[in-house]
Amino acid sequence: GHGSSGVLYGINFNMLICKENGNIDLLRHKHLILFACHSLDFIKRHGLISALGFGEIPTSDYDIANGKLHGLSIKDLNSSDVEYIKTALVRIWKNSLAEANITDRNCFHQAFSFQTIKEIVKCLTTCESRNFRLIADVLYYLKTDMVFID
């Protein structure tokens, strides 16, 4: 999904979960994995617990064209690089779900971190893009920005 520190968006950027809709409480007392940009900020801002959140997750040409990631310009990435990132994300999710029980957020967090590291190594050793290092950095920040709030 898409997100910001105050809103989780549905398709076509419709405000799905936000203070204005009065539905933040739907997430309280739930075990959450919020795979959306700035979901970690969202979790902290709304005092949610037992939640796994993320930072910036650039997965579109728009994200790349307008983006910096921890001060690192990612504007040199191209559409093929974005597709590489999205394919890597699918593999990370698929392998993490196969490896860990999703109901155990700590175990899932560890599996997701491990699978992300594997994708970073794969990128650094086999990716044919001239931007392979930048792609690896995007994956690295995916891993380091992912935090489990208990």
PDB file of C-alpha atoms in Angstrom:
ATOM      1  CA  GLY A   1       0.000   0.000   0.000  1.00  0.00           C
ATOM      2  CA  HIS A   2       0.866   3.648   0.092  1.00  0.00           C
ATOM      3  CA  GLY A   3       1.273   5.711   3.204  1.00  0.00           C
ATOM      4  CA  SER A   4       2.490   8.744   5.031  1.00  0.00           C
ATOM      5  CA  SER A   5       2.984   9.536   8.694  1.00  0.00           C
ATOM      6  CA  GLY A   6      -0.705  10.445   9.008  1.00  0.00           C
ATOM      7  CA  VAL A   7      -2.544   8.352   6.406  1.00  0.00           C
ATOM      8  CA  LEU A   8      -2.627   4.853   4.962  1.00  0.00           C
ATOM      9  CA  TYR A   9      -3.947   4.987   1.408  1.00  0.00           C
ATOM     10  CA  GLY A  10      -5.952   2.476  -0.580  1.00  0.00           C
ATOM     11  CA  ILE A  11      -5.972   2.142  -4.341  1.00  0.00           C
ATOM     12  CA  ASN A  12      -5.772   5.373  -6.312  1.00  0.00           C
ATOM     13  CA  PHE A  13      -4.514   7.114  -3.157  1.00  0.00           C
ATOM     14  CA  ASN A  14      -7.937   7.117  -1.477  1.00  0.00           C
ATOM     15  CA  MET A  15      -7.483   7.949   2.196  1.00  0.00           C
ATOM     16  CA  LEU A  16      -8.201   4.575   3.807  1.00  0.00           C
ATOM     17  CA  ILE A  17      -7.054   4.812   7.425  1.00  0.00           C
ATOM     18  CA  CYS A  18      -6.626   8.278   8.904  1.00  0.00           C
ATOM     19  CA  LYS A  19      -7.681  10.586  11.692  1.00  0.00           C
ATOM     20  CA  GLU A  20     -10.024  12.454   9.342  1.00  0.00           C
ATOM     21  CA  ASN A  21     -11.964   9.243   8.619  1.00  0.00           C
ATOM     22  CA  GLY A  22     -12.118   8.479  12.337  1.00  0.00           C
ATOM     23  CA  ASN A  23     -10.979   4.900  11.824  1.00  0.00           C
ATOM     24  CA  ILE A  24      -7.515   4.737  13.400  1.00  0.00           C
ATOM     25  CA  ASP A  25      -9.038   2.698  16.227  1.00  0.00           C
ATOM     26  CA  LEU A  26      -9.607  -0.157  13.780  1.00  0.00           C
ATOM     27  CA  LEU A  27      -5.858  -0.802  14.048  1.00  0.00           C
ATOM     28  CA  ARG A  28      -5.573  -0.632  17.827  1.00  0.00           C
ATOM     29  CA  HIS A  29      -4.959  -3.882  19.696  1.00  0.00           C
ATOM     30  CA  LYS A  30      -4.174  -5.685  16.448  1.00  0.00           C
ATOM     31  CA  HIS A  31      -0.952  -7.358  15.351  1.00  0.00           C
ATOM     32  CA  LEU A  32       0.098  -5.351  12.289  1.00  0.00           C
ATOM     33  CA  ILE A  33       2.479  -5.543   9.379  1.00  0.00           C
ATOM     34  CA  LEU A  34       2.059  -2.268   7.500  1.00  0.00           C
ATOM     35  CA  PHE A  35       4.014  -2.477   4.250  1.00  0.00           C
ATOM     36  CA  ALA A  36       3.598   1.102   3.103  1.00  0.00           C
ATOM     37  CA  CYS A  37       5.851   4.129   2.824  1.00  0.00           C
ATOM     38  CA  HIS A  38       6.317   5.839   6.173  1.00  0.00           C
ATOM     39  CA  SER A  39       4.196   3.256   7.983  1.00  0.00           C
ATOM     40  CA  LEU A  40       6.705   3.285  10.852  1.00  0.00           C
ATOM     41  CA  ASP A  41       6.034   7.009  11.310  1.00  0.00           C
ATOM     42  CA  PHE A  42       2.296   6.268  11.106  1.00  0.00           C
ATOM     43  CA  ILE A  43       2.603   3.592  13.815  1.00  0.00           C
ATOM     44  CA  LYS A  44       4.554   5.900  16.126  1.00  0.00           C
ATOM     45  CA  ARG A  45       2.312   8.915  15.489  1.00  0.00           C
ATOM     46  CA  HIS A  46      -0.832   6.994  16.402  1.00  0.00           C
ATOM     47  CA  GLY A  47       0.670   5.028  19.295  1.00  0.00           C
ATOM     48  CA  LEU A  48       0.064   1.614  17.765  1.00  0.00           C
ATOM     49  CA  ILE A  49       1.822  -1.391  19.281  1.00  0.00           C
ATOM     50  CA  SER A  50       2.663  -4.904  18.113  1.00  0.00           C
ATOM     51  CA  ALA A  51       3.303  -3.464  14.679  1.00  0.00           C
ATOM     52  CA  LEU A  52       5.949  -3.808  11.996  1.00  0.00           C
ATOM     53  CA  GLY A  53       6.499  -0.606  10.044  1.00  0.00           C
ATOM     54  CA  PHE A  54       8.672   0.643   7.204  1.00  0.00           C
ATOM     55  CA  GLY A  55      10.251   3.844   5.948  1.00  0.00           C
ATOM     56  CA  GLU A  56      10.396   4.990   2.336  1.00  0.00           C
ATOM     57  CA  ILE A  57       9.736   2.220  -0.208  1.00  0.00           C
ATOM     58  CA  PRO A  58      10.378   3.596  -3.711  1.00  0.00           C
ATOM     59  CA  THR A  59       8.441   1.404  -6.146  1.00  0.00           C
ATOM     60  CA  SER A  60       7.407   3.761  -8.936  1.00  0.00           C
ATOM     61  CA  ASP A  61       9.020   6.081 -11.435  1.00  0.00           C
ATOM     62  CA  TYR A  62       7.342   8.935  -9.545  1.00  0.00           C
ATOM     63  CA  ASP A  63       8.981   7.872  -6.271  1.00  0.00           C
ATOM     64  CA  ILE A  64      12.353   7.792  -8.014  1.00  0.00           C
ATOM     65  CA  ALA A  65      11.991  11.100  -9.867  1.00  0.00           C
ATOM     66  CA  ASN A  66      11.070  12.929  -6.677  1.00  0.00           C
ATOM     67  CA  GLY A  67      13.156  10.953  -4.297  1.00  0.00           C
ATOM     68  CA  LYS A  68      15.950  10.986  -1.884  1.00  0.00           C
ATOM     69  CA  LEU A  69      16.557   8.124   0.446  1.00  0.00           C
ATOM     70  CA  HIS A  70      18.412   9.101   3.611  1.00  0.00           C
ATOM     71  CA  GLY A  71      20.034  11.967   1.713  1.00  0.00           C
ATOM     72  CA  LEU A  72      20.979   9.660  -1.156  1.00  0.00           C
ATOM     73  CA  SER A  73      19.697  10.819  -4.528  1.00  0.00           C
ATOM     74  CA  ILE A  74      17.898   7.986  -6.296  1.00  0.00           C
ATOM     75  CA  LYS A  75      17.016   9.999  -9.402  1.00  0.00           C
ATOM     76  CA  ASP A  76      19.499   8.046 -11.551  1.00  0.00           C
ATOM     77  CA  LEU A  77      17.438   4.877 -11.224  1.00  0.00           C
ATOM     78  CA  ASN A  78      15.419   4.042 -14.341  1.00  0.00           C
ATOM     79  CA  SER A  79      12.244   2.044 -15.032  1.00  0.00           C
ATOM     80  CA  SER A  80      14.194  -1.218 -15.334  1.00  0.00           C
ATOM     81  CA  ASP A  81      15.797  -0.555 -11.957  1.00  0.00           C
ATOM     82  CA  VAL A  82      12.359   0.055 -10.415  1.00  0.00           C
ATOM     83  CA  GLU A  83      11.160  -3.249 -11.877  1.00  0.00           C
ATOM     84  CA  TYR A  84      14.234  -4.976 -10.407  1.00  0.00           C
ATOM     85  CA  ILE A  85      13.366  -3.511  -6.981  1.00  0.00           C
ATOM     86  CA  LYS A  86       9.723  -4.589  -7.236  1.00  0.00           C
ATOM     87  CA  THR A  87      10.707  -8.110  -8.298  1.00  0.00           C
ATOM     88  CA  ALA A  88      13.159  -8.292  -5.394  1.00  0.00           C
ATOM     89  CA  LEU A  89      10.366  -7.190  -3.021  1.00  0.00           C
ATOM     90  CA  VAL A  90       8.122  -9.977  -4.289  1.00  0.00           C
ATOM     91  CA  ARG A  91      10.895 -12.530  -3.679  1.00  0.00           C
ATOM     92  CA  ILE A  92      11.553 -11.087  -0.210  1.00  0.00           C
ATOM     93  CA  TRP A  93       7.865 -11.377   0.735  1.00  0.00           C
ATOM     94  CA  LYS A  94       7.430 -14.812  -0.830  1.00  0.00           C
ATOM     95  CA  ASN A  95      10.504 -16.287   0.856  1.00  0.00           C
ATOM     96  CA  SER A  96       9.806 -14.577   4.192  1.00  0.00           C
ATOM     97  CA  LEU A  97       6.265 -15.956   4.279  1.00  0.00           C
ATOM     98  CA  ALA A  98       7.562 -19.423   3.393  1.00  0.00           C
ATOM     99  CA  GLU A  99      10.241 -19.243   6.096  1.00  0.00           C
ATOM    100  CA  ALA A 100       8.373 -17.702   9.030  1.00  0.00           C
ATOM    101  CA  ASN A 101       4.947 -17.778  10.596  1.00  0.00           C
ATOM    102  CA  ILE A 102       3.376 -14.388   9.898  1.00  0.00           C
ATOM    103  CA  THR A 103       1.604 -14.447  13.270  1.00  0.00           C
ATOM    104  CA  ASP A 104       4.985 -14.293  15.012  1.00  0.00           C
ATOM    105  CA  ARG A 105       5.995 -10.744  14.095  1.00  0.00           C
ATOM    106  CA  ASN A 106       9.473 -11.012  15.608  1.00  0.00           C
ATOM    107  CA  CYS A 107      10.238 -14.191  13.660  1.00  0.00           C
ATOM    108  CA  PHE A 108       8.774 -12.647  10.504  1.00  0.00           C
ATOM    109  CA  HIS A 109      10.869  -9.492  11.046  1.00  0.00           C
ATOM    110  CA  GLN A 110      14.019 -11.619  11.246  1.00  0.00           C
ATOM    111  CA  ALA A 111      13.060 -13.628   8.148  1.00  0.00           C
ATOM    112  CA  PHE A 112      12.273 -10.454   6.202  1.00  0.00           C
ATOM    113  CA  SER A 113      15.631  -8.954   7.213  1.00  0.00           C
ATOM    114  CA  PHE A 114      17.471 -12.115   6.176  1.00  0.00           C
ATOM    115  CA  GLN A 115      15.683 -12.333   2.826  1.00  0.00           C
ATOM    116  CA  THR A 116      16.438  -8.662   2.180  1.00  0.00           C
ATOM    117  CA  ILE A 117      20.131  -9.267   2.869  1.00  0.00           C
ATOM    118  CA  LYS A 118      20.045 -12.160   0.390  1.00  0.00           C
ATOM    119  CA  GLU A 119      18.540  -9.830  -2.238  1.00  0.00           C
ATOM    120  CA  ILE A 120      21.215  -7.208  -1.549  1.00  0.00           C
ATOM    121  CA  VAL A 121      23.949  -9.803  -2.097  1.00  0.00           C
ATOM    122  CA  LYS A 122      22.223 -11.045  -5.244  1.00  0.00           C
ATOM    123  CA  CYS A 123      22.000  -7.487  -6.554  1.00  0.00           C
ATOM    124  CA  LEU A 124      25.643  -6.741  -5.827  1.00  0.00           C
ATOM    125  CA  THR A 125      26.836  -9.943  -7.462  1.00  0.00           C
ATOM    126  CA  THR A 126      24.490 -10.528 -10.405  1.00  0.00           C
ATOM    127  CA  CYS A 127      22.493  -7.377 -11.256  1.00  0.00           C
ATOM    128  CA  GLU A 128      23.412  -6.127 -14.711  1.00  0.00           C
ATOM    129  CA  SER A 129      22.189  -2.550 -14.212  1.00  0.00           C
ATOM    130  CA  ARG A 130      24.825   0.163 -14.072  1.00  0.00           C
ATOM    131  CA  ASN A 131      22.888   1.326 -10.992  1.00  0.00           C
ATOM    132  CA  PHE A 132      23.319  -1.974  -9.135  1.00  0.00           C
ATOM    133  CA  ARG A 133      24.918  -0.235  -6.146  1.00  0.00           C
ATOM    134  CA  LEU A 134      22.042   2.246  -5.856  1.00  0.00           C
ATOM    135  CA  ILE A 135      19.506  -0.586  -6.108  1.00  0.00           C
ATOM    136  CA  ALA A 136      21.352  -2.387  -3.301  1.00  0.00           C
ATOM    137  CA  ASP A 137      21.201   0.816  -1.236  1.00  0.00           C
ATOM    138  CA  VAL A 138      17.421   0.998  -1.710  1.00  0.00           C
ATOM    139  CA  LEU A 139      17.125  -2.584  -0.453  1.00  0.00           C
ATOM    140  CA  TYR A 140      19.495  -1.840   2.428  1.00  0.00           C
ATOM    141  CA  TYR A 141      17.338   1.068   3.579  1.00  0.00           C
ATOM    142  CA  LEU A 142      14.233  -1.108   3.272  1.00  0.00           C
ATOM    143  CA  LYS A 143      15.870  -3.434   5.787  1.00  0.00           C
ATOM    144  CA  THR A 144      17.252  -0.816   8.174  1.00  0.00           C
ATOM    145  CA  ASP A 145      14.072   1.295   8.186  1.00  0.00           C
ATOM    146  CA  MET A 146      11.908  -1.717   9.085  1.00  0.00           C
ATOM    147  CA  VAL A 147      11.160  -1.675  12.812  1.00  0.00           C
ATOM    148  CA  PHE A 148       8.973  -3.815  15.035  1.00  0.00           C
ATOM    149  CA  ILE A 149       7.203  -1.781  17.721  1.00  0.00           C
ATOM    150  CA  ASP A 150       6.145  -3.935  20.666  1.00  0.00           C
TER     151      ASP A 150
END
